[in-house]
Amino acid sequence: MRTVRLLSGRRMPVLGQGTWRMGEVPSDRETEVEALRLGIDLGMTLIDTAEMYGDGQAERVVAEAIGDRRREIFLVSKVLPHHATIKGTIQACEASLSRLETDYLDLYLLHWRESYPPLEETLDAFQALKQRGLILDYGVSNFDLDDMLDAFSLPGGSEIVTDQVMYNLKHRGIEWDLMPWCRDHNLPIMAYSPIEHAPHDQRGMLDHPAILDIAARLGATPAQIALAWLLHQDGVVAIPKASRPEHVRENRAAVEIKLSDEDLEALDAAFPRPESKVPLAVR
Ligand code: NAP
């Protein structure tokens, strides 16, 4: 699997597996564990989770999927803003480590920013966790450019290695200012909701004729085109969530899809780049 280099020098795979909505329904647990294991076998060793998902249960699903393969995995979890005081962050991290049955995280993120606690506190806690070896790197999520500028002005801010944000063909707002700024600072973007799968009764991004045309021509699925578009860009990591084995296999195969200049132009025409500032999209 291709990787991106983090500011710390460590490397993160460009395609991983999301886990939001996992661990919520006990009868789905085995399927979810199997899906994550299949993804790991296929090389999708980056796993993105959070204390919030399933109220901790997603982390338990992840632990079961990883089993004794921890050293192969790039493991990401997140602290909720209302836990993100100095003491609270450290406690939340220790609880995540316990549910994940591991003694370190590769990356720990602040899930989103709230007015309290001040960001300084969370950054102090991240530094303390890093010094103790409980996390190897830290970053943020759902930070727009003004939040990044605030963070980088604080002690420990310049050690942030990524911003995890909603980014897909339908939500390209970050291309206006956040993404160029992250590129200038050598920060990869982690693109969440990369497929933006819509419920069965709604038309979503994947039903757009531009995507359907390219998919039909390349013998690919619409979801693969959505992922291939993200993955052709430098410094973008995608973390689709899939519980069905066929989805896991499709997502892995998207790494091999090469979009031509004409394909990219057709996608730009169907899903235009931003022409002015767009507030960050959040889920
Ligand atoms: P997503 O990955 O774009 O979409 C997930 C949905 O797409 C699921 O219903 C899944 O179905 C379906 N799917 C997966 N692969 C598919 C394929 N090849 N073809 C058709 N459908 C496919 O959305 P997401 O879960 O919102 O985002 C991904 C991950 O990002 C999350 O799981 C989470 O880890 C992270 N995230 C982070 C934040 C944040 O605030 N930091 C917010 C949202 C998400 P099945 O499960 O049935 O296979």
mmCIF file of C-alpha atoms and ligand atoms in Angstrom:
data_model
loop_
_atom_site.group_PDB
_atom_site.id
_atom_site.type_symbol
_atom_site.label_atom_id
_atom_site.label_comp_id
_atom_site.label_asym_id
_atom_site.label_seq_id
_atom_site.Cartn_x
_atom_site.Cartn_y
_atom_site.Cartn_z
ATOM 1 C CA MET A 1 0.000 0.000 0.000
ATOM 2 C CA ARG A 2 1.292 3.485 -0.900
ATOM 3 C CA THR A 3 1.975 5.693 2.122
ATOM 4 C CA VAL A 4 2.253 9.404 2.897
ATOM 5 C CA ARG A 5 4.997 10.821 5.075
ATOM 6 C CA LEU A 6 3.972 12.537 8.280
ATOM 7 C CA LEU A 7 5.889 15.511 9.702
ATOM 8 C CA SER A 8 7.256 13.175 12.376
ATOM 9 C CA GLY A 9 8.860 11.059 9.665
ATOM 10 C CA ARG A 10 6.458 8.168 10.246
ATOM 11 C CA ARG A 11 4.357 6.913 7.329
ATOM 12 C CA MET A 12 0.583 6.468 7.025
ATOM 13 C CA PRO A 13 -1.116 4.264 4.384
ATOM 14 C CA VAL A 14 -3.198 6.226 1.828
ATOM 15 C CA LEU A 15 -6.203 3.912 2.103
ATOM 16 C CA GLY A 16 -7.647 2.689 5.360
ATOM 17 C CA GLN A 17 -10.844 1.494 6.974
ATOM 18 C CA GLY A 18 -13.384 3.600 8.850
ATOM 19 C CA THR A 19 -15.439 2.229 11.732
ATOM 20 C CA TRP A 20 -18.233 4.727 12.388
ATOM 21 C CA ARG A 21 -21.506 2.814 13.027
ATOM 22 C CA MET A 22 -19.623 -0.346 13.910
ATOM 23 C CA GLY A 23 -20.186 -1.892 17.324
ATOM 24 C CA GLU A 24 -23.705 -0.466 17.557
ATOM 25 C CA VAL A 25 -25.673 -3.654 16.865
ATOM 26 C CA PRO A 26 -24.379 -6.753 18.699
ATOM 27 C CA SER A 27 -25.655 -9.135 16.007
ATOM 28 C CA ASP A 28 -23.549 -7.303 13.354
ATOM 29 C CA ARG A 29 -20.350 -7.636 15.334
ATOM 30 C CA GLU A 30 -19.018 -10.785 13.705
ATOM 31 C CA THR A 31 -19.611 -9.397 10.208
ATOM 32 C CA GLU A 32 -17.806 -6.190 11.141
ATOM 33 C CA VAL A 33 -14.835 -8.040 12.637
ATOM 34 C CA GLU A 34 -14.603 -10.200 9.502
ATOM 35 C CA ALA A 35 -14.803 -7.150 7.203
ATOM 36 C CA LEU A 36 -11.978 -5.398 9.051
ATOM 37 C CA ARG A 37 -9.871 -8.582 9.030
ATOM 38 C CA LEU A 38 -10.404 -8.978 5.295
ATOM 39 C CA GLY A 39 -9.337 -5.355 4.806
ATOM 40 C CA ILE A 40 -6.189 -5.949 6.862
ATOM 41 C CA ASP A 41 -5.400 -9.071 4.801
ATOM 42 C CA LEU A 42 -5.771 -6.981 1.645
ATOM 43 C CA GLY A 43 -3.381 -4.325 2.951
ATOM 44 C CA MET A 44 -5.791 -1.746 4.377
ATOM 45 C CA THR A 45 -3.930 -1.657 7.661
ATOM 46 C CA LEU A 46 -4.895 1.892 8.629
ATOM 47 C CA ILE A 47 -7.907 1.654 10.935
ATOM 48 C CA ASP A 48 -9.765 4.790 11.982
ATOM 49 C CA THR A 49 -11.916 4.655 15.093
ATOM 50 C CA ALA A 50 -13.027 6.910 17.962
ATOM 51 C CA GLU A 51 -14.165 6.672 21.560
ATOM 52 C CA MET A 52 -17.474 8.098 20.319
ATOM 53 C CA TYR A 53 -18.293 5.305 17.850
ATOM 54 C CA GLY A 54 -20.796 2.926 19.402
ATOM 55 C CA ASP A 55 -19.910 4.551 22.713
ATOM 56 C CA GLY A 56 -16.611 2.654 22.775
ATOM 57 C CA GLN A 57 -17.961 -0.527 21.193
ATOM 58 C CA ALA A 58 -16.362 0.195 17.801
ATOM 59 C CA GLU A 59 -12.954 0.184 19.510
ATOM 60 C CA ARG A 60 -13.756 -3.263 20.931
ATOM 61 C CA VAL A 61 -14.682 -4.519 17.444
ATOM 62 C CA VAL A 62 -11.366 -3.144 16.170
ATOM 63 C CA ALA A 63 -9.459 -4.903 18.964
ATOM 64 C CA GLU A 64 -11.060 -8.203 18.041
ATOM 65 C CA ALA A 65 -10.298 -7.703 14.346
ATOM 66 C CA ILE A 66 -6.656 -6.849 14.995
ATOM 67 C CA GLY A 67 -6.025 -9.782 17.352
ATOM 68 C CA ASP A 68 -2.289 -10.449 17.491
ATOM 69 C CA ARG A 69 -1.489 -8.354 14.384
ATOM 70 C CA ARG A 70 -1.085 -5.018 16.175
ATOM 71 C CA ARG A 71 2.392 -4.291 14.729
ATOM 72 C CA GLU A 72 0.984 -4.378 11.164
ATOM 73 C CA ILE A 73 -1.676 -1.794 11.954
ATOM 74 C CA PHE A 74 -1.681 2.005 11.801
ATOM 75 C CA LEU A 75 -4.258 2.641 14.522
ATOM 76 C CA VAL A 76 -6.103 5.948 14.847
ATOM 77 C CA SER A 77 -8.557 6.970 17.558
ATOM 78 C CA LYS A 78 -10.105 10.243 18.686
ATOM 79 C CA VAL A 79 -10.934 12.052 21.887
ATOM 80 C CA LEU A 80 -14.296 13.784 22.252
ATOM 81 C CA PRO A 81 -14.044 17.550 22.823
ATOM 82 C CA HIS A 82 -15.885 17.339 26.134
ATOM 83 C CA HIS A 83 -13.164 14.989 27.406
ATOM 84 C CA ALA A 84 -10.342 17.077 25.993
ATOM 85 C CA THR A 85 -9.024 18.787 29.141
ATOM 86 C CA ILE A 86 -5.508 17.785 30.198
ATOM 87 C CA LYS A 87 -6.700 15.166 32.680
ATOM 88 C CA GLY A 88 -9.711 14.162 30.573
ATOM 89 C CA THR A 89 -7.665 13.572 27.415
ATOM 90 C CA ILE A 90 -5.205 11.371 29.255
ATOM 91 C CA GLN A 91 -8.030 9.365 30.845
ATOM 92 C CA ALA A 92 -9.860 9.067 27.511
ATOM 93 C CA CYS A 93 -6.711 7.850 25.785
ATOM 94 C CA GLU A 94 -6.056 5.255 28.480
ATOM 95 C CA ALA A 95 -9.665 4.043 28.174
ATOM 96 C CA SER A 96 -9.347 3.791 24.377
ATOM 97 C CA LEU A 97 -6.089 1.854 24.732
ATOM 98 C CA SER A 98 -7.780 -0.527 27.127
ATOM 99 C CA ARG A 99 -10.768 -1.129 24.790
ATOM 100 C CA LEU A 100 -8.395 -1.475 21.835
ATOM 101 C CA GLU A 101 -6.247 -3.915 23.855
ATOM 102 C CA THR A 102 -3.057 -2.129 22.897
ATOM 103 C CA ASP A 103 -0.447 -0.004 24.613
ATOM 104 C CA TYR A 104 -0.108 2.702 21.959
ATOM 105 C CA LEU A 105 -1.956 4.538 19.203
ATOM 106 C CA ASP A 106 -0.230 5.481 15.988
ATOM 107 C CA LEU A 107 -2.306 8.640 15.821
ATOM 108 C CA TYR A 108 -4.657 10.367 18.262
ATOM 109 C CA LEU A 109 -7.005 13.106 17.081
ATOM 110 C CA LEU A 110 -9.184 15.741 18.703
ATOM 111 C CA HIS A 111 -12.542 14.778 17.145
ATOM 112 C CA TRP A 112 -13.706 18.369 16.728
ATOM 113 C CA ARG A 113 -13.152 21.694 18.436
ATOM 114 C CA GLU A 114 -15.444 23.245 21.025
ATOM 115 C CA SER A 115 -15.046 26.571 22.799
ATOM 116 C CA TYR A 116 -14.203 24.685 25.997
ATOM 117 C CA PRO A 117 -11.677 23.344 26.895
ATOM 118 C CA PRO A 118 -9.088 25.646 25.351
ATOM 119 C CA LEU A 119 -7.039 23.998 22.654
ATOM 120 C CA GLU A 120 -3.867 24.631 24.689
ATOM 121 C CA GLU A 121 -5.037 22.033 27.200
ATOM 122 C CA THR A 122 -5.611 19.336 24.614
ATOM 123 C CA LEU A 123 -2.253 20.029 22.987
ATOM 124 C CA ASP A 124 -0.537 19.830 26.387
ATOM 125 C CA ALA A 125 -2.222 16.477 26.992
ATOM 126 C CA PHE A 126 -1.227 15.217 23.527
ATOM 127 C CA GLN A 127 2.394 16.164 24.267
ATOM 128 C CA ALA A 128 2.281 14.363 27.612
ATOM 129 C CA LEU A 129 0.804 11.241 25.959
ATOM 130 C CA LYS A 130 3.475 11.366 23.271
ATOM 131 C CA GLN A 131 6.244 11.655 25.860
ATOM 132 C CA ARG A 132 4.853 8.588 27.620
ATOM 133 C CA GLY A 133 4.802 6.673 24.324
ATOM 134 C CA LEU A 134 1.031 6.113 24.529
ATOM 135 C CA ILE A 135 0.576 7.909 21.206
ATOM 136 C CA LEU A 136 3.159 8.201 18.450
ATOM 137 C CA ASP A 137 1.593 11.202 16.688
ATOM 138 C CA TYR A 138 -1.350 13.516 17.162
ATOM 139 C CA GLY A 139 -3.645 15.590 15.007
ATOM 140 C CA VAL A 140 -7.057 17.179 14.712
ATOM 141 C CA SER A 141 -10.348 16.610 12.949
ATOM 142 C CA ASN A 142 -13.007 18.960 11.557
ATOM 143 C CA PHE A 143 -10.617 21.935 11.821
ATOM 144 C CA ASP A 144 -11.105 24.681 9.256
ATOM 145 C CA LEU A 145 -8.232 26.964 8.316
ATOM 146 C CA ASP A 146 -8.836 29.461 11.150
ATOM 147 C CA ASP A 147 -8.700 26.588 13.670
ATOM 148 C CA MET A 148 -5.445 25.330 12.140
ATOM 149 C CA LEU A 149 -3.931 28.804 12.363
ATOM 150 C CA ASP A 150 -4.950 29.016 16.027
ATOM 151 C CA ALA A 151 -3.545 25.574 16.728
ATOM 152 C CA PHE A 152 -0.245 26.252 15.001
ATOM 153 C CA SER A 153 0.226 29.411 17.072
ATOM 154 C CA LEU A 154 0.121 27.369 20.317
ATOM 155 C CA PRO A 155 2.822 25.292 22.015
ATOM 156 C CA GLY A 156 2.788 21.813 20.482
ATOM 157 C CA GLY A 157 0.602 22.987 17.597
ATOM 158 C CA SER A 158 3.291 22.545 14.977
ATOM 159 C CA GLU A 159 3.505 18.844 15.875
ATOM 160 C CA ILE A 160 -0.031 18.277 14.512
ATOM 161 C CA VAL A 161 0.432 15.838 11.633
ATOM 162 C CA THR A 162 -2.990 15.762 9.964
ATOM 163 C CA ASP A 163 -6.496 17.207 9.794
ATOM 164 C CA GLN A 164 -9.268 14.644 9.269
ATOM 165 C CA VAL A 165 -12.141 16.319 7.396
ATOM 166 C CA MET A 166 -15.089 15.518 5.178
ATOM 167 C CA TYR A 167 -13.756 15.462 1.644
ATOM 168 C CA ASN A 168 -15.322 13.876 -1.403
ATOM 169 C CA LEU A 169 -16.414 14.914 -4.907
ATOM 170 C CA LYS A 170 -19.537 16.589 -3.525
ATOM 171 C CA HIS A 171 -17.686 18.462 -0.792
ATOM 172 C CA ARG A 172 -14.619 20.108 -2.305
ATOM 173 C CA GLY A 173 -14.678 23.302 -0.221
ATOM 174 C CA ILE A 174 -11.318 22.544 1.434
ATOM 175 C CA GLU A 175 -9.600 22.943 -1.936
ATOM 176 C CA TRP A 176 -10.084 26.720 -1.604
ATOM 177 C CA ASP A 177 -7.821 27.372 1.381
ATOM 178 C CA LEU A 178 -7.460 24.550 3.931
ATOM 179 C CA MET A 179 -5.924 22.037 1.573
ATOM 180 C CA PRO A 180 -3.358 24.408 0.022
ATOM 181 C CA TRP A 181 -2.366 25.471 3.536
ATOM 182 C CA CYS A 182 -1.998 21.842 4.661
ATOM 183 C CA ARG A 183 0.091 21.081 1.556
ATOM 184 C CA ASP A 184 2.365 24.054 2.314
ATOM 185 C CA HIS A 185 2.826 22.665 5.820
ATOM 186 C CA ASN A 186 3.314 19.048 4.686
ATOM 187 C CA LEU A 187 0.160 17.846 6.421
ATOM 188 C CA PRO A 188 -1.771 15.062 4.676
ATOM 189 C CA ILE A 189 -5.562 15.377 4.771
ATOM 190 C CA MET A 190 -7.537 12.352 5.990
ATOM 191 C CA ALA A 191 -10.714 12.318 3.871
ATOM 192 C CA TYR A 192 -13.713 11.014 5.791
ATOM 193 C CA SER A 193 -17.039 10.033 4.213
ATOM 194 C CA PRO A 194 -15.102 9.501 0.950
ATOM 195 C CA ILE A 195 -17.982 7.581 -0.662
ATOM 196 C CA GLU A 196 -20.895 9.523 0.762
ATOM 197 C CA HIS A 197 -23.118 6.540 0.370
ATOM 198 C CA ALA A 198 -26.783 7.633 0.382
ATOM 199 C CA PRO A 199 -29.655 5.605 1.869
ATOM 200 C CA HIS A 200 -31.445 3.367 -0.661
ATOM 201 C CA ASP A 201 -34.331 5.792 -1.143
ATOM 202 C CA GLN A 202 -32.139 8.800 -1.996
ATOM 203 C CA ARG A 203 -29.994 9.717 -4.980
ATOM 204 C CA GLY A 204 -26.473 10.339 -3.828
ATOM 205 C CA MET A 205 -23.125 11.294 -5.255
ATOM 206 C CA LEU A 206 -22.592 7.769 -6.587
ATOM 207 C CA ASP A 207 -25.655 8.053 -8.856
ATOM 208 C CA HIS A 208 -24.286 11.054 -10.720
ATOM 209 C CA PRO A 209 -24.097 10.372 -14.485
ATOM 210 C CA ALA A 210 -20.479 11.613 -14.669
ATOM 211 C CA ILE A 211 -19.395 8.980 -12.152
ATOM 212 C CA LEU A 212 -21.591 6.298 -13.708
ATOM 213 C CA ASP A 213 -20.098 6.975 -17.179
ATOM 214 C CA ILE A 214 -16.497 6.734 -16.029
ATOM 215 C CA ALA A 215 -17.270 3.659 -13.939
ATOM 216 C CA ALA A 216 -18.893 1.915 -16.906
ATOM 217 C CA ARG A 217 -15.964 2.778 -19.190
ATOM 218 C CA LEU A 218 -13.323 1.560 -16.729
ATOM 219 C CA GLY A 219 -15.269 -1.516 -15.659
ATOM 220 C CA ALA A 220 -15.298 -0.141 -12.110
ATOM 221 C CA THR A 221 -18.010 0.684 -9.594
ATOM 222 C CA PRO A 222 -19.076 4.268 -8.790
ATOM 223 C CA ALA A 223 -17.612 3.974 -5.271
ATOM 224 C CA GLN A 224 -14.268 2.996 -6.774
ATOM 225 C CA ILE A 225 -14.291 6.106 -8.970
ATOM 226 C CA ALA A 226 -15.037 8.287 -5.939
ATOM 227 C CA LEU A 227 -12.089 6.711 -4.100
ATOM 228 C CA ALA A 228 -9.759 6.770 -7.112
ATOM 229 C CA TRP A 229 -10.415 10.517 -7.464
ATOM 230 C CA LEU A 230 -9.293 11.082 -3.872
ATOM 231 C CA LEU A 231 -6.322 8.759 -4.134
ATOM 232 C CA HIS A 232 -4.895 10.297 -7.301
ATOM 233 C CA GLN A 233 -4.163 13.433 -5.256
ATOM 234 C CA ASP A 234 -0.926 13.842 -3.342
ATOM 235 C CA GLY A 235 -1.294 14.076 0.410
ATOM 236 C CA VAL A 236 -4.824 12.647 0.596
ATOM 237 C CA VAL A 237 -5.667 9.587 2.684
ATOM 238 C CA ALA A 238 -9.132 7.985 2.376
ATOM 239 C CA ILE A 239 -10.844 5.965 5.105
ATOM 240 C CA PRO A 240 -14.009 4.359 3.673
ATOM 241 C CA LYS A 241 -16.098 2.303 6.061
ATOM 242 C CA ALA A 242 -17.353 -1.039 4.765
ATOM 243 C CA SER A 243 -19.004 -3.927 6.561
ATOM 244 C CA ARG A 244 -19.726 -5.975 3.476
ATOM 245 C CA PRO A 245 -16.859 -8.082 2.114
ATOM 246 C CA GLU A 246 -17.644 -7.097 -1.491
ATOM 247 C CA HIS A 247 -17.318 -3.438 -0.513
ATOM 248 C CA VAL A 248 -14.009 -4.098 1.244
ATOM 249 C CA ARG A 249 -12.585 -5.799 -1.863
ATOM 250 C CA GLU A 250 -13.860 -3.049 -4.160
ATOM 251 C CA ASN A 251 -12.371 -0.323 -1.999
ATOM 252 C CA ARG A 252 -8.984 -2.021 -1.916
ATOM 253 C CA ALA A 253 -8.994 -2.406 -5.692
ATOM 254 C CA ALA A 254 -9.712 1.330 -6.145
ATOM 255 C CA VAL A 255 -6.036 2.042 -5.414
ATOM 256 C CA GLU A 256 -5.124 0.467 -8.759
ATOM 257 C CA ILE A 257 -7.577 2.570 -10.821
ATOM 258 C CA LYS A 258 -5.933 5.275 -12.906
ATOM 259 C CA LEU A 259 -8.164 8.169 -13.963
ATOM 260 C CA SER A 260 -7.205 9.879 -17.238
ATOM 261 C CA ASP A 261 -7.016 13.653 -17.690
ATOM 262 C CA GLU A 262 -10.358 13.427 -19.514
ATOM 263 C CA ASP A 263 -11.926 11.552 -16.610
ATOM 264 C CA LEU A 264 -10.635 14.183 -14.174
ATOM 265 C CA GLU A 265 -11.977 16.990 -16.371
ATOM 266 C CA ALA A 266 -15.391 15.320 -16.546
ATOM 267 C CA LEU A 267 -15.450 15.025 -12.756
ATOM 268 C CA ASP A 268 -14.405 18.685 -12.363
ATOM 269 C CA ALA A 269 -17.254 19.694 -14.682
ATOM 270 C CA ALA A 270 -19.793 17.631 -12.739
ATOM 271 C CA PHE A 271 -18.453 18.524 -9.279
ATOM 272 C CA PRO A 272 -16.865 21.970 -9.641
ATOM 273 C CA ARG A 273 -13.964 23.207 -7.562
ATOM 274 C CA PRO A 274 -14.858 25.955 -5.062
ATOM 275 C CA GLU A 275 -14.604 29.500 -6.376
ATOM 276 C CA SER A 276 -14.637 31.154 -2.971
ATOM 277 C CA LYS A 277 -14.434 30.236 0.692
ATOM 278 C CA VAL A 278 -16.842 27.447 1.696
ATOM 279 C CA PRO A 279 -17.274 26.684 5.414
ATOM 280 C CA LEU A 280 -15.971 23.256 6.309
ATOM 281 C CA ALA A 281 -18.543 20.498 5.768
ATOM 282 C CA VAL A 282 -19.105 18.310 8.820
ATOM 283 C CA ARG A 283 -20.997 15.117 9.450
HETATM 284 P P1 NAP B 1 -18.254 6.382 3.850
HETATM 285 O O1 NAP B 1 -17.079 5.538 4.180
HETATM 286 O O2 NAP B 1 -18.098 7.370 2.754
HETATM 287 O O3 NAP B 1 -19.510 5.496 3.538
HETATM 288 C C1 NAP B 1 -19.835 4.349 4.288
HETATM 289 C C2 NAP B 1 -21.023 3.691 3.618
HETATM 290 O O4 NAP B 1 -20.667 3.333 2.285
HETATM 291 C C3 NAP B 1 -21.493 2.416 4.297
HETATM 292 O O5 NAP B 1 -22.900 2.411 4.193
HETATM 293 C C4 NAP B 1 -20.888 1.298 3.436
HETATM 294 O O6 NAP B 1 -21.708 0.147 3.398
HETATM 295 C C5 NAP B 1 -20.900 1.956 2.089
HETATM 296 N N1 NAP B 1 -19.821 1.465 1.223
HETATM 297 C C6 NAP B 1 -18.540 1.185 1.566
HETATM 298 N N2 NAP B 1 -17.846 0.759 0.504
HETATM 299 C C7 NAP B 1 -18.719 0.757 -0.544
HETATM 300 C C8 NAP B 1 -18.610 0.396 -1.891
HETATM 301 N N3 NAP B 1 -17.452 -0.035 -2.416
HETATM 302 N N4 NAP B 1 -19.719 0.522 -2.681
HETATM 303 C C9 NAP B 1 -20.887 0.976 -2.181
HETATM 304 N N5 NAP B 1 -21.054 1.316 -0.899
HETATM 305 C C10 NAP B 1 -19.980 1.215 -0.086
HETATM 306 O O7 NAP B 1 -18.752 7.208 5.118
HETATM 307 P P2 NAP B 1 -18.379 7.354 6.649
HETATM 308 O O8 NAP B 1 -18.515 6.085 7.397
HETATM 309 O O9 NAP B 1 -19.116 8.558 7.090
HETATM 310 O O10 NAP B 1 -16.822 7.790 6.635
HETATM 311 C C11 NAP B 1 -15.784 6.849 6.679
HETATM 312 C C12 NAP B 1 -15.060 6.866 8.002
HETATM 313 O O11 NAP B 1 -14.546 8.160 8.299
HETATM 314 C C13 NAP B 1 -15.964 6.583 9.211
HETATM 315 O O12 NAP B 1 -16.325 5.234 9.315
HETATM 316 C C14 NAP B 1 -15.116 7.111 10.330
HETATM 317 O O13 NAP B 1 -14.088 6.203 10.662
HETATM 318 C C15 NAP B 1 -14.555 8.374 9.697
HETATM 319 N N6 NAP B 1 -15.390 9.564 9.988
HETATM 320 C C16 NAP B 1 -14.842 10.553 10.741
HETATM 321 C C17 NAP B 1 -15.598 11.668 11.071
HETATM 322 C C18 NAP B 1 -14.976 12.731 11.916
HETATM 323 O O14 NAP B 1 -15.708 13.604 12.413
HETATM 324 N N7 NAP B 1 -13.680 12.719 12.097
HETATM 325 C C19 NAP B 1 -16.910 11.805 10.603
HETATM 326 C C20 NAP B 1 -17.433 10.793 9.798
HETATM 327 C C21 NAP B 1 -16.664 9.691 9.483
HETATM 328 P P3 NAP B 1 -21.412 -1.200 4.227
HETATM 329 O O15 NAP B 1 -20.934 -0.781 5.586
HETATM 330 O O16 NAP B 1 -22.728 -1.883 4.217
HETATM 331 O O17 NAP B 1 -20.357 -2.001 3.508
#
